[in-house]
Short mmCIF file of C-alpha atoms in Angstrom, two decimals:
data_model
loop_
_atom_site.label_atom_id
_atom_site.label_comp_id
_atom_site.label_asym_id
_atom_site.label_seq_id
_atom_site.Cartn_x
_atom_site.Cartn_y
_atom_site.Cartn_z
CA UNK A 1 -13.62 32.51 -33.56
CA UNK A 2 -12.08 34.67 -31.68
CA UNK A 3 -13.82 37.12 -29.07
CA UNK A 4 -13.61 40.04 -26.44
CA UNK A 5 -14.35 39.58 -22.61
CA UNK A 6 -14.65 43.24 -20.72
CA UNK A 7 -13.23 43.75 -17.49
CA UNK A 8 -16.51 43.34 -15.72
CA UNK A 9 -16.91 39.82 -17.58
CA UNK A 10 -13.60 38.93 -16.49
CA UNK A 11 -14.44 40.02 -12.63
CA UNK A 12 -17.59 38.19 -12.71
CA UNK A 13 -16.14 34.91 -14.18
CA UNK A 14 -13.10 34.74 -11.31
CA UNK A 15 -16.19 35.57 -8.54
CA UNK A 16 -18.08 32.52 -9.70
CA UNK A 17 -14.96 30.31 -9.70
CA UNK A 18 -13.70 31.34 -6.90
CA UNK A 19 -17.61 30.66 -5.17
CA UNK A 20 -17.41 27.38 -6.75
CA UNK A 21 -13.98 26.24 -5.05
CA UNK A 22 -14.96 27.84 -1.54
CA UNK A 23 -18.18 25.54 -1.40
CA UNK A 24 -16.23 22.12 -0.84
CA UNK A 25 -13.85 24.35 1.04
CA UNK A 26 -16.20 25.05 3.96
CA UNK A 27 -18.07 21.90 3.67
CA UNK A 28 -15.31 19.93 4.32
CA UNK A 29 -14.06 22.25 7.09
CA UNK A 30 -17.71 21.75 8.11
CA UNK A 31 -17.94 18.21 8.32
CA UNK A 32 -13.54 17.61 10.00
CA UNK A 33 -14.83 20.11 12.81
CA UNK A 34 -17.78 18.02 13.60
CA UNK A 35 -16.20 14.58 13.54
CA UNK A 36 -13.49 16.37 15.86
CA UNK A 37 -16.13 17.86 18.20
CA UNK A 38 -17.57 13.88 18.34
CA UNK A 39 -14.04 12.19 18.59
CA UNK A 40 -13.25 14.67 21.51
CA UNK A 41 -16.75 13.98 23.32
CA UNK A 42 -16.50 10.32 22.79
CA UNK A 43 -13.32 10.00 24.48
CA UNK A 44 -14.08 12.65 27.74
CA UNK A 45 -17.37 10.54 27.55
CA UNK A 46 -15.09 7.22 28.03
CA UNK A 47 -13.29 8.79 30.62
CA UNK A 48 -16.15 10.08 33.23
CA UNK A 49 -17.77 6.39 31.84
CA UNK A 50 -14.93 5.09 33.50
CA UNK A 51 -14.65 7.69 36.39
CA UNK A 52 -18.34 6.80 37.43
CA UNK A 53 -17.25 2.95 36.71
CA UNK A 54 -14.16 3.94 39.60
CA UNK A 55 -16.18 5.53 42.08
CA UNK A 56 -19.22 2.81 42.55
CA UNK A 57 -16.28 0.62 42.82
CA UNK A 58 -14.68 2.33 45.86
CA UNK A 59 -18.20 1.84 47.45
CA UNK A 60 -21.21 3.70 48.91
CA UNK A 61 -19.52 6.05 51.18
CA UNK A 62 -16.93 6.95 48.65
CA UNK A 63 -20.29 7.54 46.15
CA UNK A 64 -21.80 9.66 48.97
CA UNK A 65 -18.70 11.71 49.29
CA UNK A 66 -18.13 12.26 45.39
CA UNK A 67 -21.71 13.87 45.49
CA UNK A 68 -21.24 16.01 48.41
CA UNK A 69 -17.74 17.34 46.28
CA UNK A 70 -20.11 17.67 43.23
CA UNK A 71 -23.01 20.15 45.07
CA UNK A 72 -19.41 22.32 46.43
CA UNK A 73 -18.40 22.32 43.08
CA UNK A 74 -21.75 23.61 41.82
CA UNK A 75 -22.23 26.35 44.08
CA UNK A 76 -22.59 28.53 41.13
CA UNK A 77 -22.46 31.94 42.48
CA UNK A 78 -21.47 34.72 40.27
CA UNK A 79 -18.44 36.50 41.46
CA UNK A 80 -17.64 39.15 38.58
CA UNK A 81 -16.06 41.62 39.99
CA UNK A 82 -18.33 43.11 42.38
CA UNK A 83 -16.97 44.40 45.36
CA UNK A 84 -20.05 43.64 47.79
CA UNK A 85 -18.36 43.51 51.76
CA UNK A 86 -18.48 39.99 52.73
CA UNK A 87 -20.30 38.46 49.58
CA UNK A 88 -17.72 35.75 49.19
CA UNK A 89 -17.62 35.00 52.81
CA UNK A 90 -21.92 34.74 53.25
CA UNK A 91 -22.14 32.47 50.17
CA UNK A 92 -19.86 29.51 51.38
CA UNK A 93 -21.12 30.28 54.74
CA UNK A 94 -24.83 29.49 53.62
CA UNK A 95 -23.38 26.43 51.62
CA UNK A 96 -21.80 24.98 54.36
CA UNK A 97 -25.00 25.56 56.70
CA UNK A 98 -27.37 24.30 53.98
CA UNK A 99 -25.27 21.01 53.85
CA UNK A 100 -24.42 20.44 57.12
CA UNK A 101 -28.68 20.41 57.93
CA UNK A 102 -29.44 17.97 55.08
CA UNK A 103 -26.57 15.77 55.52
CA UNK A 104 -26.70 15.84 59.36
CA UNK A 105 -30.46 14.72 58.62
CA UNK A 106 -29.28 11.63 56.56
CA UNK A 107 -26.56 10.45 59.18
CA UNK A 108 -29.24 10.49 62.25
CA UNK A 109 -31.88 8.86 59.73
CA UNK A 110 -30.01 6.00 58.17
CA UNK A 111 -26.74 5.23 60.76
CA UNK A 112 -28.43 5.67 63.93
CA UNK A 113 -26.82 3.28 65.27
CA UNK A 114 -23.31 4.93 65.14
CA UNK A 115 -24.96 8.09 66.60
CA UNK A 116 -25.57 6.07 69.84
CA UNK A 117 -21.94 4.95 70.39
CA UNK A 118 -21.06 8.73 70.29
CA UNK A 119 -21.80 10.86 73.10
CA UNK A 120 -20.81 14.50 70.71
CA UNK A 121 -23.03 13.02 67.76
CA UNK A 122 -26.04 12.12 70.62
CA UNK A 123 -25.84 15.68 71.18
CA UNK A 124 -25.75 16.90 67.86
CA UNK A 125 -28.24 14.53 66.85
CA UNK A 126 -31.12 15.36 69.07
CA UNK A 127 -30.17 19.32 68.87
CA UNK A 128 -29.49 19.23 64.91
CA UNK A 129 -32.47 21.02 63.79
CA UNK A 130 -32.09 24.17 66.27
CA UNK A 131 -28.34 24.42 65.59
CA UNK A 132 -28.64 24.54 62.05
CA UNK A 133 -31.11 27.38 62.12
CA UNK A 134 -29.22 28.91 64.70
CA UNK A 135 -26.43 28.69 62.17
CA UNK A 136 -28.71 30.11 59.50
CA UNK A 137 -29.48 33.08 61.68
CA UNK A 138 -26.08 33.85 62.02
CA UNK A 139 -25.46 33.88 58.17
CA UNK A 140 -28.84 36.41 58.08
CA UNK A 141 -27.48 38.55 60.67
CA UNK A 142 -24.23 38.93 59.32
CA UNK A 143 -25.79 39.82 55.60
CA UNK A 144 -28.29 42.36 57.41
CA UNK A 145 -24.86 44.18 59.23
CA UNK A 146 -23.18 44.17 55.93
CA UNK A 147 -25.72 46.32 53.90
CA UNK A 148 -24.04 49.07 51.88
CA UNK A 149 -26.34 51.49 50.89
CA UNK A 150 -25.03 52.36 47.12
CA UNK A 151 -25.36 48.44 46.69
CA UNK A 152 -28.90 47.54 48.48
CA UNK A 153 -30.37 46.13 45.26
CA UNK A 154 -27.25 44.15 44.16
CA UNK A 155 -27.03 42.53 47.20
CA UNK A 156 -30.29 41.68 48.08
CA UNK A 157 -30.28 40.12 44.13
CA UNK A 158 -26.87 38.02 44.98
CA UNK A 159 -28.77 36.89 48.44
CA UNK A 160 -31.28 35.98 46.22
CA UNK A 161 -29.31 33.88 43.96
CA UNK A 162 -27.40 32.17 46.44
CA UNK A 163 -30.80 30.75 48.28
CA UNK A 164 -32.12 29.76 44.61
CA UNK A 165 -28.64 27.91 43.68
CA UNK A 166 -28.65 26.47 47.30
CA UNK A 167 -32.28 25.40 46.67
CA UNK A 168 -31.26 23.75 43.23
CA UNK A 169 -28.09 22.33 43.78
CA UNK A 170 -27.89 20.98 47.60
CA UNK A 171 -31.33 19.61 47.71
CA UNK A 172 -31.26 17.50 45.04
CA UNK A 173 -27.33 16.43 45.24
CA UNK A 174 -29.15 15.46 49.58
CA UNK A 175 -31.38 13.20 46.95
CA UNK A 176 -29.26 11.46 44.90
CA UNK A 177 -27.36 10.01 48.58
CA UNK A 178 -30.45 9.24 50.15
CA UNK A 179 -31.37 7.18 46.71
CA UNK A 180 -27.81 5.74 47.14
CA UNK A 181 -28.57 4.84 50.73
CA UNK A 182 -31.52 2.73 49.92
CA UNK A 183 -29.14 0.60 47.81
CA UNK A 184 -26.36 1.21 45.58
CA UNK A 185 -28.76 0.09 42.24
CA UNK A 186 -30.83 3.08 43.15
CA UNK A 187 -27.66 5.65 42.45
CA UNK A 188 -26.25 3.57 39.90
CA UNK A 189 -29.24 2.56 37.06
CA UNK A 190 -30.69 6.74 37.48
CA UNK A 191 -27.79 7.90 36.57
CA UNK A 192 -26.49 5.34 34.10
CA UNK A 193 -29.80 5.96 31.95
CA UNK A 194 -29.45 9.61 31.64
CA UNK A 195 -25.75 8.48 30.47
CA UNK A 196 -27.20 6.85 28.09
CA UNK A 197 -29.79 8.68 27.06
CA UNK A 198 -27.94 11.52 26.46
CA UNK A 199 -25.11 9.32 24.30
CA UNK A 200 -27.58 7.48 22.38
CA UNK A 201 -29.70 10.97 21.73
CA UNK A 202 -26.71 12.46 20.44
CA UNK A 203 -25.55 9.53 17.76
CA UNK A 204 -29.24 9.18 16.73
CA UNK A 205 -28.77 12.94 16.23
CA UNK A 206 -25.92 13.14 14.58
CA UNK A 207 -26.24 10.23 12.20
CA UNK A 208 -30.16 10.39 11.36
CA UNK A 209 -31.06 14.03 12.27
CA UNK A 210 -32.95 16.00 9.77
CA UNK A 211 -36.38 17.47 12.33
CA UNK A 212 -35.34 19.99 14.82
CA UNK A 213 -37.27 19.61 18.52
CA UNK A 214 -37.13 22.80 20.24
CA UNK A 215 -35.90 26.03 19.29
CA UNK A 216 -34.24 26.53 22.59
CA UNK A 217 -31.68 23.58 21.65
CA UNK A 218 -31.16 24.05 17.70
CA UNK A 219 -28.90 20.75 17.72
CA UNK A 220 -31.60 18.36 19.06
CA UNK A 221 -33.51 16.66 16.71
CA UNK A 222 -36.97 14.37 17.15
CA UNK A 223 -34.72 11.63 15.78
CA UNK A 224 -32.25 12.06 18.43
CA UNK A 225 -35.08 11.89 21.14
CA UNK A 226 -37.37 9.31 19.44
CA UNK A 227 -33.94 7.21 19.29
CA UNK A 228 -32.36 8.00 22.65
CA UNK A 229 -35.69 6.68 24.03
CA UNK A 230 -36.41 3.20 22.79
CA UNK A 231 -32.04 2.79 23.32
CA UNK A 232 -32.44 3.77 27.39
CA UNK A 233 -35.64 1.97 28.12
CA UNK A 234 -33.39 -1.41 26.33
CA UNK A 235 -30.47 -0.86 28.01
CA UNK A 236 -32.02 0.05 31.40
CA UNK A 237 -33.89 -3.67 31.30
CA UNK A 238 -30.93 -5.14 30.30
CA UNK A 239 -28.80 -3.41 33.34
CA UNK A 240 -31.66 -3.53 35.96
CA UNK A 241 -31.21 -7.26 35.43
CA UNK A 242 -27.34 -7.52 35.73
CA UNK A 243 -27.47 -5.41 38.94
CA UNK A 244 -30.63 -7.48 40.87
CA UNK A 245 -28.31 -10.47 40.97
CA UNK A 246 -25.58 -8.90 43.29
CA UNK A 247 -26.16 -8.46 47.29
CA UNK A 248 -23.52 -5.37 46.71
CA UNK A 249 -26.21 -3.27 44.73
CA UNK A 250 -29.83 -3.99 46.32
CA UNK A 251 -29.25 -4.02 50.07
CA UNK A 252 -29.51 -0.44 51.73
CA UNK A 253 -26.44 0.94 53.16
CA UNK A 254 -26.08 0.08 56.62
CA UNK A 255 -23.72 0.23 59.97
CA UNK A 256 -22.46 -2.87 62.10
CA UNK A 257 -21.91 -2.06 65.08
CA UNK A 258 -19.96 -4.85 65.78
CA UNK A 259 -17.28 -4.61 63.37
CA UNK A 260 -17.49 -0.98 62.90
CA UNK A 261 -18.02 -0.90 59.55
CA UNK A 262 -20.44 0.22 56.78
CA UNK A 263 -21.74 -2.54 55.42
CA UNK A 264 -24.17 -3.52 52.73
CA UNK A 265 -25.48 -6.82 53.33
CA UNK A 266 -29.36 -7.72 53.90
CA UNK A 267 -31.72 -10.41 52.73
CA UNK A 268 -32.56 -8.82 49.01
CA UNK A 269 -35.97 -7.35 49.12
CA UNK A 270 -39.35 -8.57 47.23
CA UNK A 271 -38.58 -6.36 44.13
CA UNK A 272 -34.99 -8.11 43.77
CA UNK A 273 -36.12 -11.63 43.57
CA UNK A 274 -37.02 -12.97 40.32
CA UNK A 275 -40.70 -13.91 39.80
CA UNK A 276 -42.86 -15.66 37.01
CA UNK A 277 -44.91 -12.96 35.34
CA UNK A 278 -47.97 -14.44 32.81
CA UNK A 279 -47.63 -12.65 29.60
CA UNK A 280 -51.06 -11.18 27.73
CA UNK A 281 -52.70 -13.37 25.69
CA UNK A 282 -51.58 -11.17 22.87
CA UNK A 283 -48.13 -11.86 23.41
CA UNK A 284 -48.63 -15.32 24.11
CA UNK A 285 -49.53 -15.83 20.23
CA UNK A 286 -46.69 -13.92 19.11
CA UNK A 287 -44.05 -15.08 21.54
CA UNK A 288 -45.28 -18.85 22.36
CA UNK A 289 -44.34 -17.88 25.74
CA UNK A 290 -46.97 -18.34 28.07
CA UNK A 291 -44.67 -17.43 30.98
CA UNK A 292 -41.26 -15.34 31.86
CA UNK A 293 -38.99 -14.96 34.56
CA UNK A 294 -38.15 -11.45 35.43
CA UNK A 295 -36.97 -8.92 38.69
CA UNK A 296 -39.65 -7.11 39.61
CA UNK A 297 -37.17 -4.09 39.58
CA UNK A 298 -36.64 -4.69 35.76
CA UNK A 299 -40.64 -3.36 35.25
CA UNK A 300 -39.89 -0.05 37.52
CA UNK A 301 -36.68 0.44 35.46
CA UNK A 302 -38.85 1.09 32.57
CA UNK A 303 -40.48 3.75 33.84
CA UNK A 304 -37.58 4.97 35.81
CA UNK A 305 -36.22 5.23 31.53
CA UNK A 306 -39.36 7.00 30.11
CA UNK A 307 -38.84 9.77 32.81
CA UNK A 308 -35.02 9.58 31.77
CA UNK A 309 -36.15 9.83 28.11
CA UNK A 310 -38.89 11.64 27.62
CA UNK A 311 -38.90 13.84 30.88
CA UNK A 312 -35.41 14.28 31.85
CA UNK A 313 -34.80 16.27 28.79
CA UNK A 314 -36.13 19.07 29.75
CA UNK A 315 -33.98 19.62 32.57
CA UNK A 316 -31.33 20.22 29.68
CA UNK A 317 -33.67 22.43 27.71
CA UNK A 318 -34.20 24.69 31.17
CA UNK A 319 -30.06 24.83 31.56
CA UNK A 320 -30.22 25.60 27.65
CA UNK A 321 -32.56 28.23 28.61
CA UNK A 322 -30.98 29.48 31.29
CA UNK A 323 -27.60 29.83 29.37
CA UNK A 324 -29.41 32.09 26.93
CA UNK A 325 -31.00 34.29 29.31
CA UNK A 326 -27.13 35.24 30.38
CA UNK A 327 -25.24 34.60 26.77
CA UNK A 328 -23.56 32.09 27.67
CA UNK A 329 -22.62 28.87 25.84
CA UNK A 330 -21.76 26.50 28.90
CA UNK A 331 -21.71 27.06 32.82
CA UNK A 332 -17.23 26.27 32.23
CA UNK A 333 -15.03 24.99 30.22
CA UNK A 334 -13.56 22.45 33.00
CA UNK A 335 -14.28 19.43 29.77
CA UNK A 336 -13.25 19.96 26.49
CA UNK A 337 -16.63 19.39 23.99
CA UNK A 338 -18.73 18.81 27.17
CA UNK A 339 -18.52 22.41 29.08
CA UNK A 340 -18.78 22.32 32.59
CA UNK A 341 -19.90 20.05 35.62
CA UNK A 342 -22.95 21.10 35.80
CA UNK A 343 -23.86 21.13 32.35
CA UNK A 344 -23.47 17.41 32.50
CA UNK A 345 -26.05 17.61 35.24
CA UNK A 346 -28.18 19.16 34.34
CA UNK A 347 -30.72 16.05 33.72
CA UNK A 348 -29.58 13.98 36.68
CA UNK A 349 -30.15 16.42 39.15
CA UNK A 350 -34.42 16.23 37.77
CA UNK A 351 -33.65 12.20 37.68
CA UNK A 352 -32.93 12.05 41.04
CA UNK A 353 -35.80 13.92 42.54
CA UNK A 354 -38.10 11.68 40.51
CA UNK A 355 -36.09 8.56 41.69
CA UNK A 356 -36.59 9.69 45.54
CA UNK A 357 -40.25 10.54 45.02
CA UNK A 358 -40.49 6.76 43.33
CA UNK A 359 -39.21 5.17 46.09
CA UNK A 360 -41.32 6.68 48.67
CA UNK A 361 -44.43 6.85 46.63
CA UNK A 362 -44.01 3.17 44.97
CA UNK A 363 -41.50 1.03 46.98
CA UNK A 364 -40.31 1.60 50.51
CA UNK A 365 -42.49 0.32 53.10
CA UNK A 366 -41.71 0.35 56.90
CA UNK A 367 -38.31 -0.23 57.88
CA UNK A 368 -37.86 -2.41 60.77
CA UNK A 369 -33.82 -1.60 61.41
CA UNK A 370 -34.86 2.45 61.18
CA UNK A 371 -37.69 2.01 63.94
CA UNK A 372 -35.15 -0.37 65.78
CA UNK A 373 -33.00 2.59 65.69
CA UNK A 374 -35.37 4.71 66.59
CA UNK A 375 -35.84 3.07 69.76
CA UNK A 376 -32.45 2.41 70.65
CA UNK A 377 -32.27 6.47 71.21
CA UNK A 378 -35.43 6.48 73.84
CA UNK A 379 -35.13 6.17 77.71
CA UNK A 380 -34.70 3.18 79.26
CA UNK A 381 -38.50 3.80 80.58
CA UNK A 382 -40.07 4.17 77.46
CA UNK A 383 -38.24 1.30 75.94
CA UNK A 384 -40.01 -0.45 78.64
CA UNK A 385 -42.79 0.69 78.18
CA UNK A 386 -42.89 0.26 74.87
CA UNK A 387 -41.84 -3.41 75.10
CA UNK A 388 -45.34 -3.94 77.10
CA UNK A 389 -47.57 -2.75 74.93
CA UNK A 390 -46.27 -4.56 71.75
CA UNK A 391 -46.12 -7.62 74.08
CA UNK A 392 -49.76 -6.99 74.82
CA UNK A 393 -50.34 -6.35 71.73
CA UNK A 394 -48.97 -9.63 69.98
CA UNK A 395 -49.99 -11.99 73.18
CA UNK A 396 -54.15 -10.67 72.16
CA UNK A 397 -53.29 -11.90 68.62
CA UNK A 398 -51.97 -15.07 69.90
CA UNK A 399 -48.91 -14.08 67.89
CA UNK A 400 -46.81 -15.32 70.88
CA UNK A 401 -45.71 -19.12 71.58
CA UNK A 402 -46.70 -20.74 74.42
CA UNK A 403 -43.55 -20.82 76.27
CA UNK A 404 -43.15 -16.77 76.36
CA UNK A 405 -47.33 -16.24 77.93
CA UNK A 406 -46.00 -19.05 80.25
CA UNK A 407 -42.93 -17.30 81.63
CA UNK A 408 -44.92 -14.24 81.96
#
């Protein structure tokens, strides 16, 4: 039977159709653009993987100098187009001064040694404190002159800034070197979990994510950080054993000073040699093992992956943070699906402090070759005097063989 369809029928009926073909339109163009954004991620991911892979290869001084590039690279000071006298000038002054005190620190501390065969760094070694503030005051001196009166409150914000980003970026990037110092597992299993972490967080999320965790990062899900977790506290077991078997990775960085050379070679520590470890009786009866075999650096890489997991987080929910405050999406664009440098640091910079404070706190103990060093850089007298006393010392202990009370 025939019938009649009005204009307004006809409109309606070509709105609904044409609603009905855009919805697997946009889904689709939904679901290409994020299998792109993970293709592109996986492979930059693949290439810093391999990057990071490169630079522990060319050894612990290259290491130390790929993190000194990485805090110049960060010095995140907003240029815009403000036309403050001398701004550009102060900021990379202060950067240079910052780093040349916390670096000079680590090259008196650790290669003292080296300091002694050079008469310049024997000066600059027992002055360094006074000539970095010296250098400091400079800087201050030189901001003070160039006040402009129409721009007190900008610049005193920008001085402002700079210290903060200086305080951020330099100390902890001074960190992650000193951790690398005390042996090249301590840069390399920190930073490998956060890696992971932060892959394994993402493909949890992606695949399984239905519960976001915090509204300051709408992409991460509890799924992504329940599964990231258990994944990084595996895999860092699984890699703190691979590295405690080579000499390369556990002994501290060090300087012969008969060959001239860095060198990292040492009798491997307590917490490098495998031990037997009795299991509960709990997991005795599930197991049947009564016993197991394991580095004692494989139990501190657990927690070294909860504070990766369930900690380090949050150093990517402050940069999330922080990006909102300024409406921003990412600190650059430098990689494609990952922003900028220093949004891929964001968590390693917070996993290094807690990797320095766990080594002081938990595992180094007095180092002989650092108090040798120590007293390599006293007087002849007080060397003497010094050898006395500990000779004393060790002959009322009877810690002496005959032969030496003898000859005295």
């Amino acid at each position: 039977r025939p019938f009649k369809v009005d204009n307004q029928s006809k409109l309606q009926l070509v709105t609904d159709a044409s609603s009905t073909d855009k919805v697997p339109v946009s889904l689709h163009i939904s679901i290409l653009h994020r299998w792109k954004n993970y293709w592109i991620r996986g492979v930059l991911s693949l290439a810093m993987i391999s990057g990071f892979f490169l630079i522990i290869y060319m050894g612990p001084i290259a290491s130390a100098y790929s993190c000194l590039i990485c805090a110049l690279s960060h010095h995140l000071i907003v240029y815009h187009s403000y036309e403050l006298p001398w701004f550009r000038t102060l900021s990379w002054y202060f950067l240079i001064c910052v780093n040349y005190f916390f670096y000079g620190e680590t090259l008196a501390d650790y290669f003292g040694a080296l300091v002694q065969r050079e008469e310049p760094l024997q000066f600059l070694a027992r002055y360094h404190r006074f000539i970095s503030f010296a250098l400091y005051l400079a800087g201050f001196c030189m901001f003070v002159l160039s006040l402009v009166k129409k721009h007190y409150r900008l610049q005193f914000y920008m001085f402002a800034w700079t210290h903060v980003t200086l305080l951020i970026v330099v100390t902890q990037s001074h960190l992650v070197i000193q951790n690398l110092f005390e042996g090249m597992i301590w840069f390399i299993v920190p930073i490998s979990i956060v890696i992971c972490n932060d892959i394994m967080a993402y493909l949890f999320g992606f695949f399984f994510g239905r519960t976001p965790l915090i509204k300051l990062s709408p992409k991460k899900t509890w799924e992504g950080f329940i599964g990231g977790f258990f994944s990084t506290v595996v895999f860092g077991f699984i890699l703190a054993y691979l590295l405690s078997q080579f000499q390369y990775c556990v002994c501290p960085v060090g300087f012969n000073s008969e060959t001239n050379k860095f060198t990292v070679e040492c009798e491997p520590p307590d917490i490098f040699v495998m031990q037997e470890y009795t299991l509960p009786a709990v997991l005795q009866n599930t197991l049947k093992w009564k016993t197991v075999n394991l580095y004692p650096f494989q139990i501190h890489s657990i927690f070294l992956s909860s504070f990766a997991s369930l900690i380090g987080p949050f150093g990517g929910f402050f940069a999330s943070g922080f990006k909102r405050a300024f409406k921003i999406k990412d600190f650059a664009d430098t990689i494609p699906g990952h922003g900028g440098i220093m949004d891929r640091f964001d968590c390693q910079y917070l996993m290094a402090t807690f990797t320095h404070v766990y080594i002081a706190s938990f595992i180094r103990g007095p180092n002989p070759s650092k108090v040798l060093q120590q007293l390599l850089m006293l007087q002849p007298e007080q060397q003497l005097s010094i050898f006395h006393t500990l000779h004393s010392h060790l002959r009322e202990r009877d810690m002496l063989p005959p032969a030496a009370n003898q000859a005295e």
